[in-house]
Amino acid sequence: SIVMSFMTLVSFAICAEATQGPFLMKFLFLNVMLTLLVALLGYLLYHNVLKLQNENKVLMDEELQIMRTLQLNKEQLAAFVSLVGTENSERQTIMLLDAIGLKAKANLFRVVHRYLLEEKIQLPMIKNA
């Protein structure tokens, strides 16, 4: 966009000089300012789009890494996030657990069971202290 803006300014200046028209000379400054503004905005837009594309790529890579680590697909991951993110009714919880798949459900139950056992062990220790 900077090259096109420069070409526009040069062609306008050449036309203004060649015709010696007072109309073109009056608006030379305005045309220069507007063209520079458009060039600057185009430059900033280009860099913002590049930044957004890079951030999107990073987020997609992180999402893939999470899905590989948890061994879930997108639908299962969305169900898992819904399951742990909000308080659900019993029916919704059963539906979400069914959606995450058998392996993920078994892993989740194993982790919760281990957590509950640790809590059970720590509760008497806290009461005795």
CSV table of N, CA and C in Angstrom, one decimal:
chain,number,residue,atom,x,y,z
A,1,SER,N,0.8,-1.2,0.0
A,1,SER,CA,0.0,0.0,0.0
A,1,SER,C,0.9,1.3,0.0
A,2,ILE,N,2.1,1.2,0.5
A,2,ILE,CA,3.0,2.3,0.6
A,2,ILE,C,3.4,2.6,-0.8
A,3,VAL,N,3.8,1.6,-1.6
A,3,VAL,CA,4.2,1.8,-3.0
A,3,VAL,C,3.1,2.4,-3.8
A,4,MET,N,1.9,1.9,-3.7
A,4,MET,CA,0.8,2.5,-4.4
A,4,MET,C,0.5,3.9,-4.0
A,5,SER,N,0.6,4.2,-2.8
A,5,SER,CA,0.4,5.6,-2.3
A,5,SER,C,1.4,6.5,-2.9
A,6,PHE,N,2.7,6.0,-2.9
A,6,PHE,CA,3.8,6.8,-3.5
A,6,PHE,C,3.5,7.1,-5.0
A,7,MET,N,3.1,6.0,-5.7
A,7,MET,CA,2.8,6.2,-7.1
A,7,MET,C,1.6,7.2,-7.3
A,8,THR,N,0.6,7.1,-6.5
A,8,THR,CA,-0.5,8.0,-6.6
A,8,THR,C,-0.1,9.5,-6.4
A,9,LEU,N,0.8,9.7,-5.4
A,9,LEU,CA,1.3,11.1,-5.1
A,9,LEU,C,2.1,11.6,-6.3
A,10,VAL,N,3.0,10.7,-6.8
A,10,VAL,CA,3.9,11.1,-7.9
A,10,VAL,C,3.0,11.5,-9.1
A,11,SER,N,2.0,10.6,-9.5
A,11,SER,CA,1.2,10.9,-10.6
A,11,SER,C,0.4,12.1,-10.5
A,12,PHE,N,-0.1,12.4,-9.3
A,12,PHE,CA,-0.9,13.6,-9.0
A,12,PHE,C,0.0,14.8,-9.1
A,13,ALA,N,1.2,14.7,-8.6
A,13,ALA,CA,2.1,15.9,-8.7
A,13,ALA,C,2.5,16.1,-10.1
A,14,ILE,N,2.7,15.1,-10.9
A,14,ILE,CA,3.1,15.3,-12.3
A,14,ILE,C,1.9,15.9,-13.1
A,15,CYS,N,0.7,15.5,-12.8
A,15,CYS,CA,-0.5,16.0,-13.5
A,15,CYS,C,-0.7,17.5,-13.1
A,16,ALA,N,-0.5,17.8,-11.8
A,16,ALA,CA,-0.6,19.2,-11.3
A,16,ALA,C,0.4,20.1,-11.9
A,17,GLU,N,1.6,19.6,-12.1
A,17,GLU,CA,2.7,20.4,-12.7
A,17,GLU,C,2.5,20.5,-14.2
A,18,ALA,N,2.1,19.5,-14.8
A,18,ALA,CA,1.9,19.5,-16.3
A,18,ALA,C,0.8,20.4,-16.7
A,19,THR,N,-0.3,20.4,-16.0
A,19,THR,CA,-1.5,21.2,-16.4
A,19,THR,C,-1.4,22.6,-15.8
A,20,GLN,N,-0.6,22.8,-14.8
A,20,GLN,CA,-0.5,24.1,-14.2
A,20,GLN,C,-1.9,24.6,-13.8
A,21,GLY,N,-2.8,23.7,-13.5
A,21,GLY,CA,-4.2,24.0,-13.1
A,21,GLY,C,-4.3,24.4,-11.7
A,22,PRO,N,-4.9,25.6,-11.4
A,22,PRO,CA,-5.0,26.0,-10.0
A,22,PRO,C,-5.8,25.1,-9.1
A,23,PHE,N,-6.8,24.4,-9.8
A,23,PHE,CA,-7.6,23.4,-9.0
A,23,PHE,C,-6.8,22.3,-8.4
A,24,LEU,N,-5.9,21.7,-9.2
A,24,LEU,CA,-5.0,20.6,-8.8
A,24,LEU,C,-4.0,21.1,-7.7
A,25,MET,N,-3.5,22.3,-7.9
A,25,MET,CA,-2.5,22.8,-7.0
A,25,MET,C,-3.1,23.1,-5.6
A,26,LYS,N,-4.4,23.5,-5.6
A,26,LYS,CA,-5.1,23.8,-4.3
A,26,LYS,C,-5.3,22.5,-3.5
A,27,PHE,N,-5.5,21.5,-4.2
A,27,PHE,CA,-5.8,20.2,-3.5
A,27,PHE,C,-4.6,19.3,-3.4
A,28,LEU,N,-3.4,19.8,-3.8
A,28,LEU,CA,-2.2,19.0,-3.7
A,28,LEU,C,-1.9,18.6,-2.2
A,29,PHE,N,-2.0,19.6,-1.3
A,29,PHE,CA,-1.7,19.3,0.1
A,29,PHE,C,-2.7,18.3,0.7
A,30,LEU,N,-4.0,18.5,0.4
A,30,LEU,CA,-5.0,17.6,0.9
A,30,LEU,C,-4.8,16.2,0.4
A,31,ASN,N,-4.5,16.1,-0.9
A,31,ASN,CA,-4.3,14.8,-1.5
A,31,ASN,C,-3.1,14.1,-0.9
A,32,VAL,N,-2.0,14.9,-0.7
A,32,VAL,CA,-0.9,14.3,0.0
A,32,VAL,C,-1.2,13.8,1.4
A,33,MET,N,-1.9,14.5,2.2
A,33,MET,CA,-2.3,14.1,3.5
A,33,MET,C,-3.2,12.9,3.5
A,34,LEU,N,-4.2,12.9,2.7
A,34,LEU,CA,-5.1,11.8,2.6
A,34,LEU,C,-4.4,10.5,2.1
A,35,THR,N,-3.5,10.6,1.2
A,35,THR,CA,-2.8,9.5,0.6
A,35,THR,C,-1.9,8.9,1.7
A,36,LEU,N,-1.2,9.8,2.4
A,36,LEU,CA,-0.3,9.3,3.5
A,36,LEU,C,-1.1,8.7,4.6
A,37,LEU,N,-2.2,9.2,4.9
A,37,LEU,CA,-3.1,8.6,5.9
A,37,LEU,C,-3.6,7.2,5.5
A,38,VAL,N,-4.0,7.1,4.3
A,38,VAL,CA,-4.4,5.8,3.8
A,38,VAL,C,-3.2,4.8,3.8
A,39,ALA,N,-2.0,5.3,3.4
A,39,ALA,CA,-0.9,4.4,3.4
A,39,ALA,C,-0.6,3.9,4.8
A,40,LEU,N,-0.6,4.8,5.8
A,40,LEU,CA,-0.3,4.5,7.2
A,40,LEU,C,-1.4,3.5,7.7
A,41,LEU,N,-2.6,3.8,7.4
A,41,LEU,CA,-3.7,2.9,7.9
A,41,LEU,C,-3.6,1.5,7.3
A,42,GLY,N,-3.2,1.4,6.0
A,42,GLY,CA,-3.0,0.2,5.3
A,42,GLY,C,-1.9,-0.6,5.9
A,43,TYR,N,-0.8,0.1,6.2
A,43,TYR,CA,0.4,-0.5,6.8
A,43,TYR,C,0.0,-1.1,8.2
A,44,LEU,N,-0.7,-0.3,9.0
A,44,LEU,CA,-1.1,-0.8,10.3
A,44,LEU,C,-2.0,-2.0,10.3
A,45,LEU,N,-3.0,-1.9,9.3
A,45,LEU,CA,-3.9,-3.0,9.1
A,45,LEU,C,-3.2,-4.3,8.7
A,46,TYR,N,-2.2,-4.2,7.8
A,46,TYR,CA,-1.5,-5.3,7.4
A,46,TYR,C,-0.7,-6.0,8.6
A,47,HIS,N,-0.1,-5.2,9.4
A,47,HIS,CA,0.6,-5.8,10.6
A,47,HIS,C,-0.3,-6.3,11.6
A,48,ASN,N,-1.5,-5.7,11.8
A,48,ASN,CA,-2.5,-6.3,12.7
A,48,ASN,C,-3.0,-7.6,12.2
A,49,VAL,N,-3.2,-7.7,10.9
A,49,VAL,CA,-3.7,-9.0,10.4
A,49,VAL,C,-2.6,-10.1,10.5
A,50,LEU,N,-1.4,-9.7,10.3
A,50,LEU,CA,-0.3,-10.7,10.5
A,50,LEU,C,-0.2,-11.1,12.0
A,51,LYS,N,-0.4,-10.2,12.9
A,51,LYS,CA,-0.4,-10.5,14.3
A,51,LYS,C,-1.5,-11.4,14.7
A,52,LEU,N,-2.7,-11.1,14.2
A,52,LEU,CA,-3.9,-12.0,14.4
A,52,LEU,C,-3.7,-13.4,13.9
A,53,GLN,N,-3.1,-13.5,12.7
A,53,GLN,CA,-2.9,-14.8,12.1
A,53,GLN,C,-1.9,-15.6,13.0
A,54,ASN,N,-0.8,-14.9,13.5
A,54,ASN,CA,0.1,-15.6,14.3
A,54,ASN,C,-0.5,-16.1,15.6
A,55,GLU,N,-1.3,-15.2,16.2
A,55,GLU,CA,-2.0,-15.6,17.5
A,55,GLU,C,-3.0,-16.7,17.2
A,56,ASN,N,-3.7,-16.7,16.1
A,56,ASN,CA,-4.6,-17.8,15.7
A,56,ASN,C,-3.8,-19.1,15.6
A,57,LYS,N,-2.7,-19.1,14.9
A,57,LYS,CA,-1.9,-20.3,14.8
A,57,LYS,C,-1.4,-20.8,16.1
A,58,VAL,N,-1.0,-19.9,17.0
A,58,VAL,CA,-0.6,-20.3,18.3
A,58,VAL,C,-1.7,-21.0,19.1
A,59,LEU,N,-2.9,-20.4,19.0
A,59,LEU,CA,-4.1,-21.0,19.7
A,59,LEU,C,-4.5,-22.3,19.1
A,60,MET,N,-4.4,-22.4,17.8
A,60,MET,CA,-4.7,-23.7,17.2
A,60,MET,C,-3.7,-24.8,17.6
A,61,ASP,N,-2.4,-24.4,17.6
A,61,ASP,CA,-1.4,-25.4,18.1
A,61,ASP,C,-1.6,-25.8,19.5
A,62,GLU,N,-2.0,-24.8,20.4
A,62,GLU,CA,-2.3,-25.1,21.8
A,62,GLU,C,-3.5,-26.1,21.9
A,63,GLU,N,-4.5,-25.8,21.1
A,63,GLU,CA,-5.7,-26.6,21.1
A,63,GLU,C,-5.4,-28.1,20.7
A,64,LEU,N,-4.6,-28.2,19.6
A,64,LEU,CA,-4.1,-29.5,19.2
A,64,LEU,C,-3.3,-30.3,20.3
A,65,GLN,N,-2.5,-29.5,20.9
A,65,GLN,CA,-1.6,-30.1,22.0
A,65,GLN,C,-2.5,-30.6,23.2
A,66,ILE,N,-3.5,-29.8,23.5
A,66,ILE,CA,-4.4,-30.2,24.6
A,66,ILE,C,-5.2,-31.4,24.2
A,67,MET,N,-5.7,-31.4,22.9
A,67,MET,CA,-6.5,-32.6,22.5
A,67,MET,C,-5.6,-33.8,22.4
A,68,ARG,N,-4.3,-33.7,22.0
A,68,ARG,CA,-3.4,-34.9,22.0
A,68,ARG,C,-3.2,-35.4,23.4
A,69,THR,N,-2.9,-34.4,24.3
A,69,THR,CA,-2.6,-34.8,25.7
A,69,THR,C,-3.8,-35.5,26.3
A,70,LEU,N,-5.0,-34.9,26.2
A,70,LEU,CA,-6.2,-35.5,26.8
A,70,LEU,C,-6.7,-36.7,25.9
A,71,GLN,N,-6.2,-36.9,24.7
A,71,GLN,CA,-6.7,-37.9,23.8
A,71,GLN,C,-8.2,-37.7,23.5
A,72,LEU,N,-8.6,-36.5,23.2
A,72,LEU,CA,-10.0,-36.2,23.0
A,72,LEU,C,-10.1,-35.5,21.6
A,73,ASN,N,-11.3,-35.6,21.0
A,73,ASN,CA,-11.5,-34.8,19.8
A,73,ASN,C,-12.2,-33.5,20.2
A,74,LYS,N,-12.5,-32.6,19.2
A,74,LYS,CA,-13.1,-31.3,19.5
A,74,LYS,C,-14.4,-31.4,20.3
A,75,GLU,N,-15.3,-32.3,19.8
A,75,GLU,CA,-16.6,-32.4,20.5
A,75,GLU,C,-16.4,-32.9,21.9
A,76,GLN,N,-15.5,-33.9,22.1
A,76,GLN,CA,-15.3,-34.4,23.5
A,76,GLN,C,-14.6,-33.3,24.4
A,77,LEU,N,-13.7,-32.6,23.8
A,77,LEU,CA,-13.1,-31.5,24.5
A,77,LEU,C,-14.1,-30.4,25.0
A,78,ALA,N,-15.0,-30.1,24.1
A,78,ALA,CA,-16.1,-29.1,24.4
A,78,ALA,C,-17.0,-29.7,25.5
A,79,ALA,N,-17.3,-31.0,25.4
A,79,ALA,CA,-18.1,-31.6,26.5
A,79,ALA,C,-17.4,-31.6,27.8
A,80,PHE,N,-16.1,-31.9,27.8
A,80,PHE,CA,-15.3,-31.9,29.0
A,80,PHE,C,-15.2,-30.5,29.6
A,81,VAL,N,-15.0,-29.5,28.8
A,81,VAL,CA,-15.0,-28.1,29.3
A,81,VAL,C,-16.4,-27.7,29.9
A,82,SER,N,-17.5,-28.1,29.3
A,82,SER,CA,-18.8,-27.9,29.8
A,82,SER,C,-19.0,-28.6,31.1
A,83,LEU,N,-18.4,-29.8,31.2
A,83,LEU,CA,-18.6,-30.6,32.4
A,83,LEU,C,-17.9,-30.0,33.6
A,84,VAL,N,-16.7,-29.5,33.4
A,84,VAL,CA,-15.9,-29.0,34.5
A,84,VAL,C,-16.1,-27.5,34.7
A,85,GLY,N,-16.6,-26.8,33.8
A,85,GLY,CA,-16.8,-25.3,33.8
A,85,GLY,C,-18.0,-24.8,34.5
A,86,THR,N,-19.1,-25.6,34.5
A,86,THR,CA,-20.3,-25.2,35.1
A,86,THR,C,-21.0,-26.2,36.0
A,87,GLU,N,-21.9,-25.8,36.8
A,87,GLU,CA,-22.6,-26.8,37.6
A,87,GLU,C,-23.8,-27.3,36.7
A,88,ASN,N,-23.8,-28.6,36.6
A,88,ASN,CA,-24.8,-29.2,35.7
A,88,ASN,C,-25.8,-30.1,36.5
A,89,SER,N,-27.0,-30.3,35.9
A,89,SER,CA,-27.9,-31.3,36.5
A,89,SER,C,-27.4,-32.7,36.3
A,90,GLU,N,-28.0,-33.6,37.0
A,90,GLU,CA,-27.5,-35.0,36.9
A,90,GLU,C,-27.7,-35.5,35.4
A,91,ARG,N,-28.8,-35.2,34.8
A,91,ARG,CA,-29.0,-35.6,33.4
A,91,ARG,C,-27.9,-35.0,32.4
A,92,GLN,N,-27.6,-33.7,32.6
A,92,GLN,CA,-26.6,-33.0,31.8
A,92,GLN,C,-25.3,-33.7,32.0
A,93,THR,N,-25.0,-33.9,33.3
A,93,THR,CA,-23.7,-34.5,33.6
A,93,THR,C,-23.5,-35.9,33.0
A,94,ILE,N,-24.6,-36.7,33.0
A,94,ILE,CA,-24.5,-38.0,32.3
A,94,ILE,C,-24.3,-37.9,30.8
A,95,MET,N,-25.0,-36.9,30.2
A,95,MET,CA,-24.9,-36.7,28.8
A,95,MET,C,-23.4,-36.3,28.4
A,96,LEU,N,-22.9,-35.4,29.3
A,96,LEU,CA,-21.5,-34.9,29.0
A,96,LEU,C,-20.5,-36.0,29.2
A,97,LEU,N,-20.7,-36.8,30.3
A,97,LEU,CA,-19.8,-37.9,30.5
A,97,LEU,C,-19.8,-38.9,29.3
A,98,ASP,N,-21.0,-39.1,28.8
A,98,ASP,CA,-21.1,-40.0,27.7
A,98,ASP,C,-20.5,-39.4,26.4
A,99,ALA,N,-20.5,-38.1,26.3
A,99,ALA,CA,-19.9,-37.5,25.1
A,99,ALA,C,-18.4,-37.5,25.2
A,100,ILE,N,-17.7,-37.6,26.3
A,100,ILE,CA,-16.3,-37.5,26.4
A,100,ILE,C,-15.6,-38.9,26.0
A,101,GLY,N,-16.4,-39.9,26.0
A,101,GLY,CA,-15.9,-41.2,25.6
A,101,GLY,C,-15.5,-42.1,26.8
A,102,LEU,N,-15.4,-43.4,26.6
A,102,LEU,CA,-15.2,-44.3,27.7
A,102,LEU,C,-13.8,-44.2,28.3
A,103,LYS,N,-12.8,-44.0,27.5
A,103,LYS,CA,-11.4,-43.9,28.0
A,103,LYS,C,-11.3,-42.6,28.9
A,104,ALA,N,-11.7,-41.5,28.4
A,104,ALA,CA,-11.6,-40.3,29.1
A,104,ALA,C,-12.5,-40.3,30.4
A,105,LYS,N,-13.7,-41.0,30.3
A,105,LYS,CA,-14.5,-41.1,31.5
A,105,LYS,C,-13.8,-41.9,32.5
A,106,ALA,N,-13.2,-43.0,32.1
A,106,ALA,CA,-12.5,-43.9,33.1
A,106,ALA,C,-11.3,-43.1,33.7
A,107,ASN,N,-10.6,-42.4,32.9
A,107,ASN,CA,-9.5,-41.6,33.5
A,107,ASN,C,-10.0,-40.5,34.5
A,108,LEU,N,-11.1,-39.9,34.1
A,108,LEU,CA,-11.7,-38.9,35.0
A,108,LEU,C,-12.1,-39.5,36.3
A,109,PHE,N,-12.8,-40.6,36.2
A,109,PHE,CA,-13.2,-41.3,37.5
A,109,PHE,C,-12.1,-41.7,38.3
A,110,ARG,N,-11.0,-42.2,37.7
A,110,ARG,CA,-9.8,-42.6,38.4
A,110,ARG,C,-9.2,-41.5,39.2
A,111,VAL,N,-9.1,-40.3,38.5
A,111,VAL,CA,-8.5,-39.1,39.1
A,111,VAL,C,-9.4,-38.6,40.2
A,112,VAL,N,-10.7,-38.6,40.0
A,112,VAL,CA,-11.6,-38.1,41.1
A,112,VAL,C,-11.5,-39.1,42.3
A,113,HIS,N,-11.5,-40.4,42.0
A,113,HIS,CA,-11.4,-41.4,43.1
A,113,HIS,C,-10.1,-41.2,43.9
A,114,ARG,N,-9.0,-41.0,43.2
A,114,ARG,CA,-7.7,-40.8,43.9
A,114,ARG,C,-7.8,-39.5,44.7
A,115,TYR,N,-8.4,-38.4,44.2
A,115,TYR,CA,-8.6,-37.2,44.9
A,115,TYR,C,-9.4,-37.4,46.2
A,116,LEU,N,-10.5,-38.1,46.1
A,116,LEU,CA,-11.4,-38.3,47.2
A,116,LEU,C,-10.7,-39.1,48.3
A,117,LEU,N,-9.9,-40.1,47.9
A,117,LEU,CA,-9.1,-40.9,48.9
A,117,LEU,C,-8.1,-40.0,49.6
A,118,GLU,N,-7.4,-39.2,48.9
A,118,GLU,CA,-6.5,-38.2,49.5
A,118,GLU,C,-7.2,-37.3,50.5
A,119,GLU,N,-8.4,-36.8,50.1
A,119,GLU,CA,-9.1,-35.9,51.0
A,119,GLU,C,-9.6,-36.7,52.2
A,120,LYS,N,-10.0,-38.0,52.1
A,120,LYS,CA,-10.4,-38.8,53.2
A,120,LYS,C,-9.3,-39.0,54.2
A,121,ILE,N,-8.1,-39.2,53.7
A,121,ILE,CA,-6.9,-39.4,54.5
A,121,ILE,C,-6.6,-38.1,55.2
A,122,GLN,N,-6.7,-37.0,54.6
A,122,GLN,CA,-6.3,-35.7,55.2
A,122,GLN,C,-7.3,-35.2,56.2
A,123,LEU,N,-8.5,-35.6,56.1
A,123,LEU,CA,-9.6,-35.1,57.0
A,123,LEU,C,-9.3,-35.4,58.4
A,124,PRO,N,-9.0,-36.7,58.7
A,124,PRO,CA,-8.7,-37.0,60.1
A,124,PRO,C,-7.4,-36.3,60.6
A,125,MET,N,-6.5,-36.2,59.7
A,125,MET,CA,-5.2,-35.5,60.2
A,125,MET,C,-5.5,-34.1,60.5
A,126,ILE,N,-6.4,-33.4,59.8
A,126,ILE,CA,-6.8,-32.0,60.1
A,126,ILE,C,-7.6,-31.9,61.4
A,127,LYS,N,-8.5,-32.9,61.6
A,127,LYS,CA,-9.3,-32.9,62.8
A,127,LYS,C,-8.4,-33.2,64.1
A,128,ASN,N,-7.4,-34.0,63.9
A,128,ASN,CA,-6.5,-34.3,65.1
A,128,ASN,C,-5.5,-33.2,65.4
A,129,ALA,N,-5.3,-32.4,64.4
A,129,ALA,CA,-4.2,-31.3,64.6
A,129,ALA,C,-4.7,-30.2,65.5
